[in-house]
mmCIF file of C-alpha atoms in Angstrom:
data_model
loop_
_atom_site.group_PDB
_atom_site.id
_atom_site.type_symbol
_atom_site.label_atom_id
_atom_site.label_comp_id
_atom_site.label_asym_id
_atom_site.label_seq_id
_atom_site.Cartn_x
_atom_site.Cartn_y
_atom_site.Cartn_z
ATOM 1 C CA UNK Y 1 -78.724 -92.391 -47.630
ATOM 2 C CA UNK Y 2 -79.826 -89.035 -47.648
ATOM 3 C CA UNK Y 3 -80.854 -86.990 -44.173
ATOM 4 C CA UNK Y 4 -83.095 -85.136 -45.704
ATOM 5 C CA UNK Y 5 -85.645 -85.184 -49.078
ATOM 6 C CA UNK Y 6 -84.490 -81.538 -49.989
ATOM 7 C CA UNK Y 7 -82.209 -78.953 -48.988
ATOM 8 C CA UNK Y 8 -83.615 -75.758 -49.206
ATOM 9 C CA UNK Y 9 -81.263 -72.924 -49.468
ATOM 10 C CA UNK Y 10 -82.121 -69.424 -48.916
ATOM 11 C CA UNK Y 11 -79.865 -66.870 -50.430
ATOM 12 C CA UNK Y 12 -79.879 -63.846 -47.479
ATOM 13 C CA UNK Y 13 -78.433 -60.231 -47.479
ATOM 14 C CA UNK Y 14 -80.385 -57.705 -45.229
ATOM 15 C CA UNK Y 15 -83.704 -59.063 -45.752
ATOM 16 C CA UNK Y 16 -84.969 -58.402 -42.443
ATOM 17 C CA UNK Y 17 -88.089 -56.926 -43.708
ATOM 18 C CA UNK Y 18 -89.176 -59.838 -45.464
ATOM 19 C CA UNK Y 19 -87.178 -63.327 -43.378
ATOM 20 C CA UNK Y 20 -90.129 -63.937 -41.404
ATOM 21 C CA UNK Y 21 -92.768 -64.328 -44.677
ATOM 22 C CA UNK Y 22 -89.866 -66.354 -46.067
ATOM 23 C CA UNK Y 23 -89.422 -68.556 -43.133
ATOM 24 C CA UNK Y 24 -92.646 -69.014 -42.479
ATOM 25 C CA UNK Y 25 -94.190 -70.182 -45.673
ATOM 26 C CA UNK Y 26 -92.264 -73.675 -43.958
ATOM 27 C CA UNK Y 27 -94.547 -73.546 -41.041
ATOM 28 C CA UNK Y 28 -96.479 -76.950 -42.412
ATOM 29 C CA UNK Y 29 -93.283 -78.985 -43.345
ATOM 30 C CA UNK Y 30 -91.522 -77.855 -39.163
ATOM 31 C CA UNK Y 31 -90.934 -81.038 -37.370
ATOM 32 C CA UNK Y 32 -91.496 -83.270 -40.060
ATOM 33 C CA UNK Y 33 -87.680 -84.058 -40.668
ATOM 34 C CA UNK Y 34 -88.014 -84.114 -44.368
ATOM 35 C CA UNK Y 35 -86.316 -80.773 -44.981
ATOM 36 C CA UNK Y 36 -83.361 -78.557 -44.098
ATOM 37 C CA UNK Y 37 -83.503 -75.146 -44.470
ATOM 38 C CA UNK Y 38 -80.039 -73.678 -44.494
ATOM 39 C CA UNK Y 39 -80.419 -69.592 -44.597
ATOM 40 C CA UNK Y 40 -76.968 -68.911 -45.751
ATOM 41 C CA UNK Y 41 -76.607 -64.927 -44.010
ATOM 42 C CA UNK Y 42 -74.486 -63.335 -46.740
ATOM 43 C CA UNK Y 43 -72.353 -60.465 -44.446
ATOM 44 C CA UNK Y 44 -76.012 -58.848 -43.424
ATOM 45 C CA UNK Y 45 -75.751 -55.824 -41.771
ATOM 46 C CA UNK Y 46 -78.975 -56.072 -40.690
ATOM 47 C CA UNK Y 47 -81.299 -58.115 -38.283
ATOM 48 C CA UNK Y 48 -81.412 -60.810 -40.924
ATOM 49 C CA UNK Y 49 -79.163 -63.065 -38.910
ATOM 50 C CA UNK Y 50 -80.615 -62.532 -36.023
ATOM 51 C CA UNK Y 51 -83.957 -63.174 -36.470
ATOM 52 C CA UNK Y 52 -83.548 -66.776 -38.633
ATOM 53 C CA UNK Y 53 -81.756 -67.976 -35.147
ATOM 54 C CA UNK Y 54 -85.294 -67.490 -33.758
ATOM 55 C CA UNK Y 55 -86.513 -70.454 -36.461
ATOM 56 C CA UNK Y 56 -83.261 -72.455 -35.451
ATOM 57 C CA UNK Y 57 -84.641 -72.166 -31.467
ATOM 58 C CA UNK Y 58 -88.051 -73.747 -32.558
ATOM 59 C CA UNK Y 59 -86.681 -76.389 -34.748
ATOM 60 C CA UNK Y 60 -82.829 -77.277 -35.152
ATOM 61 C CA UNK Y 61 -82.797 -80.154 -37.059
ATOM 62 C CA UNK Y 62 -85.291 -78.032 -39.782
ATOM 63 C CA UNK Y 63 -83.726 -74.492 -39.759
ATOM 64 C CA UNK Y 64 -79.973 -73.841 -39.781
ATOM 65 C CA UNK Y 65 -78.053 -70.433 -39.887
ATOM 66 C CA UNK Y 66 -74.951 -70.131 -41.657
ATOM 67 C CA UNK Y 67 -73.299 -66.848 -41.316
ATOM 68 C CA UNK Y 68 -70.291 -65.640 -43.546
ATOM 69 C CA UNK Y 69 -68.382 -62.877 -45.097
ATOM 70 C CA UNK Y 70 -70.297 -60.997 -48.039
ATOM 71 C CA UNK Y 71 -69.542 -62.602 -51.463
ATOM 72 C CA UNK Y 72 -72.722 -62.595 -53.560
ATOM 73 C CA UNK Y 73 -75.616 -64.573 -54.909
ATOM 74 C CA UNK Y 74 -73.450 -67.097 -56.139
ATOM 75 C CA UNK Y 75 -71.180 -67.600 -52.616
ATOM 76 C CA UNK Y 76 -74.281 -68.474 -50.961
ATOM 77 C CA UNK Y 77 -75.676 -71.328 -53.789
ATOM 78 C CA UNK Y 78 -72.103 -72.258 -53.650
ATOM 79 C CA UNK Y 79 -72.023 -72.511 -49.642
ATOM 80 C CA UNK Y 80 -75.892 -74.565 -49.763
ATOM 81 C CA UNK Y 81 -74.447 -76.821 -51.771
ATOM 82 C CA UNK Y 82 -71.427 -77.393 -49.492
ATOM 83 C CA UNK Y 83 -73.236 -77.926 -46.749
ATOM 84 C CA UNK Y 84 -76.251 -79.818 -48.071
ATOM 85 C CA UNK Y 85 -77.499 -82.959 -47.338
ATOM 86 C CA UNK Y 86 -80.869 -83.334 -49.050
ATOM 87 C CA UNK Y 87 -81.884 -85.598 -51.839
ATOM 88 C CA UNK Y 88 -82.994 -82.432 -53.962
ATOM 89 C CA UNK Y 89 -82.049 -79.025 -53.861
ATOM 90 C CA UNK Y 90 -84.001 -75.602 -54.113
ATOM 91 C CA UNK Y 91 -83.011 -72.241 -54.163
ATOM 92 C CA UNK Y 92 -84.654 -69.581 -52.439
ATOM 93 C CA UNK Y 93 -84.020 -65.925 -52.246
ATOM 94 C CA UNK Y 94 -84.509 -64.212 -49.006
ATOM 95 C CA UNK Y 95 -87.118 -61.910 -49.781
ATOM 96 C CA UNK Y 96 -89.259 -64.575 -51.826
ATOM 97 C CA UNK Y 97 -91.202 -67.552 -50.029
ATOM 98 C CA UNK Y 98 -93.235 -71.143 -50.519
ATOM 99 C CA UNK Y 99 -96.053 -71.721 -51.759
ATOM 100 C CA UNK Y 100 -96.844 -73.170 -48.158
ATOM 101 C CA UNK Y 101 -100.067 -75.015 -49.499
ATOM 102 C CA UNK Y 102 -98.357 -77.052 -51.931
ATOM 103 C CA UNK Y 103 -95.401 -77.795 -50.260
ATOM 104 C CA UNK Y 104 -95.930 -81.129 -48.411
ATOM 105 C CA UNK Y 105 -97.354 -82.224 -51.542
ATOM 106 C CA UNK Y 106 -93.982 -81.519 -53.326
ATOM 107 C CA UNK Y 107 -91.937 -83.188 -51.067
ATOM 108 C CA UNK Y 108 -93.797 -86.459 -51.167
ATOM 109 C CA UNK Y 109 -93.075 -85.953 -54.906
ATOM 110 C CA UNK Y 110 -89.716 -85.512 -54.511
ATOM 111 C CA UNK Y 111 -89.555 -88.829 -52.755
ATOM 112 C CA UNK Y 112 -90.819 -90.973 -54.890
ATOM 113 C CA UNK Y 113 -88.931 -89.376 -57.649
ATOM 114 C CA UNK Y 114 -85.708 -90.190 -59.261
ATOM 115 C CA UNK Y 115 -85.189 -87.520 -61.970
ATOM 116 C CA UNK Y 116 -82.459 -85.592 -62.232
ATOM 117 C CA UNK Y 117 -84.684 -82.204 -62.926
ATOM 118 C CA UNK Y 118 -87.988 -81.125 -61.292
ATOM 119 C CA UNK Y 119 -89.957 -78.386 -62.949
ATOM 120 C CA UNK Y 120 -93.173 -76.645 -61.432
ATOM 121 C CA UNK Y 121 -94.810 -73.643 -61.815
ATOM 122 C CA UNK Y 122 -94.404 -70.597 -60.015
ATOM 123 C CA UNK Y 123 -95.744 -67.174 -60.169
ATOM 124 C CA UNK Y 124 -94.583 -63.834 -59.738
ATOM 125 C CA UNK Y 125 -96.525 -60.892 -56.863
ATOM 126 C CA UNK Y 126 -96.146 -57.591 -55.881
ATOM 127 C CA UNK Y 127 -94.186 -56.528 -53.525
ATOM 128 C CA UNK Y 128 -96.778 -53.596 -52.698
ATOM 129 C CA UNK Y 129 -99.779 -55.496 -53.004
ATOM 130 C CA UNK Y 130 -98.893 -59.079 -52.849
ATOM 131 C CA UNK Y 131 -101.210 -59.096 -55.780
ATOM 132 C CA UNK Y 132 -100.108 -62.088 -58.186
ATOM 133 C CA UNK Y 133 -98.561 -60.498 -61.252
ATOM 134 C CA UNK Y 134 -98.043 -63.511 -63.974
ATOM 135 C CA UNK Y 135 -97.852 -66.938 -63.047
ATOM 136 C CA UNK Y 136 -95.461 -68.986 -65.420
ATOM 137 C CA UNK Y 137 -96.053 -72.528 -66.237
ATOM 138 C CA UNK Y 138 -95.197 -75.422 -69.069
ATOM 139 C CA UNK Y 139 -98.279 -77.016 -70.514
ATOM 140 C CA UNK Y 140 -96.487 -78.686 -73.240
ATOM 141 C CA UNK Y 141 -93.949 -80.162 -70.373
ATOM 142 C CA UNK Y 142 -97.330 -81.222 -68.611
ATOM 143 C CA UNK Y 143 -99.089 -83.121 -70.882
ATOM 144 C CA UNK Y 144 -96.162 -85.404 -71.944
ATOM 145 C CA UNK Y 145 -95.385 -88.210 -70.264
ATOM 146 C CA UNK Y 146 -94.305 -88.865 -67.011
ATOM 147 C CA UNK Y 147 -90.881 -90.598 -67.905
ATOM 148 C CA UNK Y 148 -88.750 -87.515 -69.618
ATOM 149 C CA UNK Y 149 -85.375 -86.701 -70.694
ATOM 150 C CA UNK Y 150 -84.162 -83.601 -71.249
ATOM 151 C CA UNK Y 151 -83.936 -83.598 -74.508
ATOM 152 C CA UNK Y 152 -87.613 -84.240 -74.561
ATOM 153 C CA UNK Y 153 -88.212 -81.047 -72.637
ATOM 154 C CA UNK Y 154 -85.427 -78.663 -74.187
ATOM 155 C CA UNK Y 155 -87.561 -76.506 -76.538
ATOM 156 C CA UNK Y 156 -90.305 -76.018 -74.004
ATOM 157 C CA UNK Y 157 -88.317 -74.718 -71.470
ATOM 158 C CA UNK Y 158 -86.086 -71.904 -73.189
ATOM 159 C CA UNK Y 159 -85.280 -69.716 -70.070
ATOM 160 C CA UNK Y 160 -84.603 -72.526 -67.716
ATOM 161 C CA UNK Y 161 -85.764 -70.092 -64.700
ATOM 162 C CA UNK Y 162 -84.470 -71.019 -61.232
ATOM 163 C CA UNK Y 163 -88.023 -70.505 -59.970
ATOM 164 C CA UNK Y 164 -89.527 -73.465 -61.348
ATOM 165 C CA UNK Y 165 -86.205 -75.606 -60.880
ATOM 166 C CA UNK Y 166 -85.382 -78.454 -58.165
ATOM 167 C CA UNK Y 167 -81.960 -80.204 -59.309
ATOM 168 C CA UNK Y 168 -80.778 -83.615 -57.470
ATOM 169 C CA UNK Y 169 -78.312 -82.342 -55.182
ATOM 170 C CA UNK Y 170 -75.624 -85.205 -56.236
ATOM 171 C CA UNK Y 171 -75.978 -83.907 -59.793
ATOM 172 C CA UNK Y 172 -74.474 -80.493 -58.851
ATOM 173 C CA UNK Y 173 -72.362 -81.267 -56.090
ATOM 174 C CA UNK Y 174 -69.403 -79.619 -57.917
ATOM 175 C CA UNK Y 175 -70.992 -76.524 -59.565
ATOM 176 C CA UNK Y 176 -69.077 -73.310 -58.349
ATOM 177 C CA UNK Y 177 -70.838 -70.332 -59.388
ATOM 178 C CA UNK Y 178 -68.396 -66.938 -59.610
ATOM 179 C CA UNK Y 179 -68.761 -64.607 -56.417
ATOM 180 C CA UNK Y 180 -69.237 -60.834 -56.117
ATOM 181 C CA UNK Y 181 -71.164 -61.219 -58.714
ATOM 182 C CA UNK Y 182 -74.915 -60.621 -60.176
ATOM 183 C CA UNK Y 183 -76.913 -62.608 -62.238
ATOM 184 C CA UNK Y 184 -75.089 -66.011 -61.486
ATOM 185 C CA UNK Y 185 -78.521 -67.667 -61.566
ATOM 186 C CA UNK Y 186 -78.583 -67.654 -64.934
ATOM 187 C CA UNK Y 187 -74.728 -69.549 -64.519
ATOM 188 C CA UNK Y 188 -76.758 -71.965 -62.124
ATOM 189 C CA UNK Y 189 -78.947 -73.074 -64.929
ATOM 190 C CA UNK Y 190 -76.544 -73.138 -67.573
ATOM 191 C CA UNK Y 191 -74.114 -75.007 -65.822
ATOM 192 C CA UNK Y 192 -76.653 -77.488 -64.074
ATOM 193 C CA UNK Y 193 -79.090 -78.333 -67.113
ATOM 194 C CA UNK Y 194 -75.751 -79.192 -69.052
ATOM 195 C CA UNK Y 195 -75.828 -81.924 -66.265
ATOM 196 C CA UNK Y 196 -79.447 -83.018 -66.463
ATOM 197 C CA UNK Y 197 -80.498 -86.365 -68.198
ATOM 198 C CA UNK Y 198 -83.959 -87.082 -66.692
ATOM 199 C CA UNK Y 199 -87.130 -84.300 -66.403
ATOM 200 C CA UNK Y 200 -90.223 -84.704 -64.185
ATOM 201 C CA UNK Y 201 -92.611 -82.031 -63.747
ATOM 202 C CA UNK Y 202 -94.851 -80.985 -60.899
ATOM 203 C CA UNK Y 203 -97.755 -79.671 -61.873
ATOM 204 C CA UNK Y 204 -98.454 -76.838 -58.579
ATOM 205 C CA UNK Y 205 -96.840 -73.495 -57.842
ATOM 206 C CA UNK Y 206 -93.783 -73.425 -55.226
ATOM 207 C CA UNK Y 207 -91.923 -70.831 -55.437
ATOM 208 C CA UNK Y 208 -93.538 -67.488 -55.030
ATOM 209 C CA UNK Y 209 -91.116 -64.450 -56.589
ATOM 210 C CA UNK Y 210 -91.615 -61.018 -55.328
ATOM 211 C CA UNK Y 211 -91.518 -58.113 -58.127
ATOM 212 C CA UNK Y 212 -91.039 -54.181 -57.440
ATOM 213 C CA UNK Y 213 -88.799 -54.416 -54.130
ATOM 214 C CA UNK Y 214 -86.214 -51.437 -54.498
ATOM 215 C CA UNK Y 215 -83.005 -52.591 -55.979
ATOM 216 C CA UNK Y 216 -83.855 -55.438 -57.462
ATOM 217 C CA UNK Y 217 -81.061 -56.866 -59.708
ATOM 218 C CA UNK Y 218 -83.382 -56.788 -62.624
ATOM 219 C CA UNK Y 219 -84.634 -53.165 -62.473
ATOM 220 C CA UNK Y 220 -83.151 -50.821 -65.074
ATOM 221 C CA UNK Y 221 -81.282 -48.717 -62.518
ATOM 222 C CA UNK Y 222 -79.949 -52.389 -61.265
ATOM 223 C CA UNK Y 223 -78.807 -53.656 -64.407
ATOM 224 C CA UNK Y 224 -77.141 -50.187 -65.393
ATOM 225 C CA UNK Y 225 -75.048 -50.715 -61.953
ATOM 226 C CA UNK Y 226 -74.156 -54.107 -62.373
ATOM 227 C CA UNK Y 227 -73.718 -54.105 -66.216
ATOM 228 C CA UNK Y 228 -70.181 -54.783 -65.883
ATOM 229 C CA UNK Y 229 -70.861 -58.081 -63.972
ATOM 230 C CA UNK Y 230 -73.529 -58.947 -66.421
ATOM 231 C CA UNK Y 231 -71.284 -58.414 -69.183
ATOM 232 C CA UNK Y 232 -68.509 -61.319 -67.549
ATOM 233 C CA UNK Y 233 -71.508 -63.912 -67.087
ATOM 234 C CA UNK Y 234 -72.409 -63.057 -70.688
ATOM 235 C CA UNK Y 235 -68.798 -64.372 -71.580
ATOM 236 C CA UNK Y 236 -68.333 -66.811 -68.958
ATOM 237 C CA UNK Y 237 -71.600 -68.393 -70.436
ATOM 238 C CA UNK Y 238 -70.600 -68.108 -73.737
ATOM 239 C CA UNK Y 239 -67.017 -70.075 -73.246
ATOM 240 C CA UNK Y 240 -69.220 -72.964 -71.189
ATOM 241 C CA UNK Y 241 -71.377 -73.513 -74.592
ATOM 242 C CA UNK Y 242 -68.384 -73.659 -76.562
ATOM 243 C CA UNK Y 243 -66.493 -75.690 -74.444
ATOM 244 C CA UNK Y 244 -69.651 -77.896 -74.249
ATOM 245 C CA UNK Y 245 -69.766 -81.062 -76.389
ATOM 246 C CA UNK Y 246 -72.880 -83.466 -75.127
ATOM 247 C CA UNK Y 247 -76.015 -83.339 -76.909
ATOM 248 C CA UNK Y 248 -76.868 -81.048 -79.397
ATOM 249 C CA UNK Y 249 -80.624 -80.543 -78.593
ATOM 250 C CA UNK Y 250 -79.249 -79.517 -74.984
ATOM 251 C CA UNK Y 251 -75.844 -77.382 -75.966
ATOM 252 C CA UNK Y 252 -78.881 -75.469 -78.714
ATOM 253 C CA UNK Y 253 -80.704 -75.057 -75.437
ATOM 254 C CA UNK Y 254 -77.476 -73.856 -73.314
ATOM 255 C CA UNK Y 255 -76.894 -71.374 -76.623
ATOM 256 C CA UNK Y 256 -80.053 -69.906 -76.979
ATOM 257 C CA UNK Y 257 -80.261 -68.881 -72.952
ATOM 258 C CA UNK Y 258 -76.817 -67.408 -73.242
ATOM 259 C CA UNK Y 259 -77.732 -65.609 -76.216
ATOM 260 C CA UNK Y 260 -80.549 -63.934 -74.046
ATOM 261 C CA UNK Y 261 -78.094 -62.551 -71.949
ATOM 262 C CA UNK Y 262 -76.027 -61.335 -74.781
ATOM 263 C CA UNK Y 263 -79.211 -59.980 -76.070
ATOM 264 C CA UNK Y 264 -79.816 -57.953 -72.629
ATOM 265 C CA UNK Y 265 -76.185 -56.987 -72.770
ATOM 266 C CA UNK Y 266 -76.779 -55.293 -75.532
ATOM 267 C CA UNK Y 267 -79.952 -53.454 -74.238
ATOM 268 C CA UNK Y 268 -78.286 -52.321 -71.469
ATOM 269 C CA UNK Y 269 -75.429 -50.570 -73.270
ATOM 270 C CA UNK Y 270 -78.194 -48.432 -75.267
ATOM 271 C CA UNK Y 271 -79.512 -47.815 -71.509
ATOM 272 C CA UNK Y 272 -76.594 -46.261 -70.423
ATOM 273 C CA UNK Y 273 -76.067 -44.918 -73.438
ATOM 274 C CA UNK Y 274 -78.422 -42.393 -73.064
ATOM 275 C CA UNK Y 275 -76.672 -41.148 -70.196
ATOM 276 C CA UNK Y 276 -72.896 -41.310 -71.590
ATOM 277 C CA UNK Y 277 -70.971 -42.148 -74.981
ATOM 278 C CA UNK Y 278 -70.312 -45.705 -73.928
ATOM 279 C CA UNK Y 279 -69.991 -46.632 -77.540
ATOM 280 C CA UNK Y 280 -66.776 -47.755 -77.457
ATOM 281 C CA UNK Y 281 -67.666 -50.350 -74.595
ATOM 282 C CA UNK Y 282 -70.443 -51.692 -77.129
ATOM 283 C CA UNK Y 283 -68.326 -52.043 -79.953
ATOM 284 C CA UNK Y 284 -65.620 -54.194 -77.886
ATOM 285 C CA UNK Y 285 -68.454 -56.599 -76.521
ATOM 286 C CA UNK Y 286 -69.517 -56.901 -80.059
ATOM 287 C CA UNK Y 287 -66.245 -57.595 -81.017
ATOM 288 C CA UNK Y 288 -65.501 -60.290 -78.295
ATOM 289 C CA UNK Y 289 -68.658 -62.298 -79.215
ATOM 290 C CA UNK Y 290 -67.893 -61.932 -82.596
ATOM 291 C CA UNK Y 291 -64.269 -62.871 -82.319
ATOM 292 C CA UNK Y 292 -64.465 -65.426 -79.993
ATOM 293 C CA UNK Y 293 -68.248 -67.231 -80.554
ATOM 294 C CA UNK Y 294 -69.183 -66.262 -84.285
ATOM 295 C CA UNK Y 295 -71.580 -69.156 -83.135
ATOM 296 C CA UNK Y 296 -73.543 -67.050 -80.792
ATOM 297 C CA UNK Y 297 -72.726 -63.561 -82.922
ATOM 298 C CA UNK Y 298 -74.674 -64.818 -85.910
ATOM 299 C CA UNK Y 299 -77.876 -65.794 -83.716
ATOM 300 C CA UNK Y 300 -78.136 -62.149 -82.885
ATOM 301 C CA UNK Y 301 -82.210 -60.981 -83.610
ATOM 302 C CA UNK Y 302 -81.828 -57.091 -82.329
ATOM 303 C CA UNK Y 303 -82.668 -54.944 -84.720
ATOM 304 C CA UNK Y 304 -80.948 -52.317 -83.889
ATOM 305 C CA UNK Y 305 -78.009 -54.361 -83.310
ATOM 306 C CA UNK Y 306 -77.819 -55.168 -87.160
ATOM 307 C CA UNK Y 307 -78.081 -51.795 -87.695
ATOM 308 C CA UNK Y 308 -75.409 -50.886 -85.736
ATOM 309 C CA UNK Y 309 -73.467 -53.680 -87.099
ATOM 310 C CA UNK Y 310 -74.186 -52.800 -90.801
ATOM 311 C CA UNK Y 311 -73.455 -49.202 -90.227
ATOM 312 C CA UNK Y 312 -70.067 -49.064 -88.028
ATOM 313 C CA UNK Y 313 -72.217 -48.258 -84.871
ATOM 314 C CA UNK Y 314 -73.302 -45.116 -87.391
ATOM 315 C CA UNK Y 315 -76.839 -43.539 -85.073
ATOM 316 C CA UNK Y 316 -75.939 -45.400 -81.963
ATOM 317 C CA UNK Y 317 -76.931 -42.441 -80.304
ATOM 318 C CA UNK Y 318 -80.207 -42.316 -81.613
ATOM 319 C CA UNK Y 319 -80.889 -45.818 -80.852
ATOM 320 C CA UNK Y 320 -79.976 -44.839 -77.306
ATOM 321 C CA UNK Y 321 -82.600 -41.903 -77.200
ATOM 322 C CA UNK Y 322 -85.068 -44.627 -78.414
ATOM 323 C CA UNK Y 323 -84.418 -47.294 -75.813
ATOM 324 C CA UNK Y 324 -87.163 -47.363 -73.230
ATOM 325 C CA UNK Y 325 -86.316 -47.572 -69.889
#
């Protein structure tokens, strides 16, 4: 038996700005004893710790603090997933929230379901504003039927975001995602889809993502000071998909997410290429993925990537220069 319908945990590093919005997009679910909310407090440096005890005070068996030494994104899915005891599990970054409207709604879903995925929509906002930016959902996913595998579901659902994800928490029980690292949520999917057998999908908005807070991961200046970590998830993913060997429709699926990365990878070299000669660096990646997964290599569709190829990286500069920020 499980204590709880879902685990919620919330990935936080000196978020004290935003832990309150977080924590309180929960407000209608408190007291209910359906979910635990583990804020996993990542080394802050901050108030961040501080103020989620206030939510533990309120309601104990609902919010729970775990504090730790800093390791990343990936210590602290790694650490929820330790110490969960839901049914599902969600991930939550610290400076996002719940839809709070939606959310008993959800759960009652999550009850009465046995799939091994949940998708829903979700929708990005800004962080200025709070003005919604996009709002991503799956249509086709929607109007199939209920009963889905993931094979089913593979082609519609190409960047397997964490967003719109809920895994059964006995299904991933033994992912470890690398720490000290960025962009392990990309590992998360890849590693847990490879996993999934059964889809259902939920057809309202949970998780709300925040866009335009300074230093996001996914900013340019981010991904220019983390491109070396980005760069060993590229080729951590790329090993998984060719160590994988379950369905093809899936391991296609697996590829063509890692070959986003690899994609990005490349984008970001041009980036900082327009600050330094990192052509060298380039040319090794490009070597490694050819070298080592001709099966991801040959799925390359930059442009200026077969260019560079073609021409023995011949203009690289001048693909830098034209590489918007």
């Amino acid at each position: 038996m499980h204590s709880y319908i879902l685990t919620v945990s919330i990935a936080a590093y000196n978020v004290e700005e935003y832990i309150r919005e977080t924590l309180d997009s929960f407000t209608n679910i408190i007291g209910t004893g359906l979910v635990e909310i583990l804020i996993i407090d990542d080394g802050s440096t901050d108030n961040t710790a501080k103020i989620a005890k206030e939510y533990v005070n309120k309601d104990s068996n609902t919010f729970k603090v775990i504090s730790k030494k800093n390791g990343g994104w990936g210590s602290t899915v790694n650490c929820g997933i330790n110490n969960s005891h839901g049914k599902y599990f969600k991930q939550l970054d610290g400076d996002d929230l719940f839809n709070k409207k939606n959310l008993k709604e959800f759960i009652t879903f999550l009850e009465n379901s046995e799939a091994d995925l949940i998708i829903s929509p979700f929708h990005s906002f800004s962080d200025d504003t709070g003005e919604t930016i996009s709002r991503i959902s799956y249509p086709q996913i929607q109007n199939m039927q209920k009963k889905l595998s993931m094979e089913d579901v593979a082609k519609f659902y190409p960047y397997m975001e964490m967003h719109s994800s809920c895994f059964k928490t006995s299904l991933i029980k033994d992912i470890r995602l690398q720490e000290h690292c960025f962009y392990t949520d990309v590992e998360l999917m890849v590693k847990a889809v490879s996993k999934v057998k059964s889809v259902s999908y939920f057809e309202k908005d949970i998780y709300c993502y925040r866009l335009g807070r300074v230093g996001q991961s996914v900013s340019s200046e981010g991904l220019i000071k983390h491109y070396k970590e980005h760069e060993k998830i590229c080729l951590i993913l790329s090993e998984f998909c060719a160590q994988y060997s379950g369905s093809e429709k899936i391991k296609e699926l697996l590829i063509q997410r890692t070959n986003y990365m690899i994609e990005n990878q490349y984008k970001i070299y041009f980036l900082i290429g327009k600050q330094q000669n990192n052509k060298k660096e380039i040319r090794e990646f490009d070597s490694t993925i050819k070298n080592r997964f001709k099966f991801l290599y040959n799925k390359c569709r930059s442009k200026k990537m077969k260019i560079m190829r073609k021409t023995g990286f011949i203009g690289y500069k001048l693909c830098c220069r034209m590489t918007k920020n």
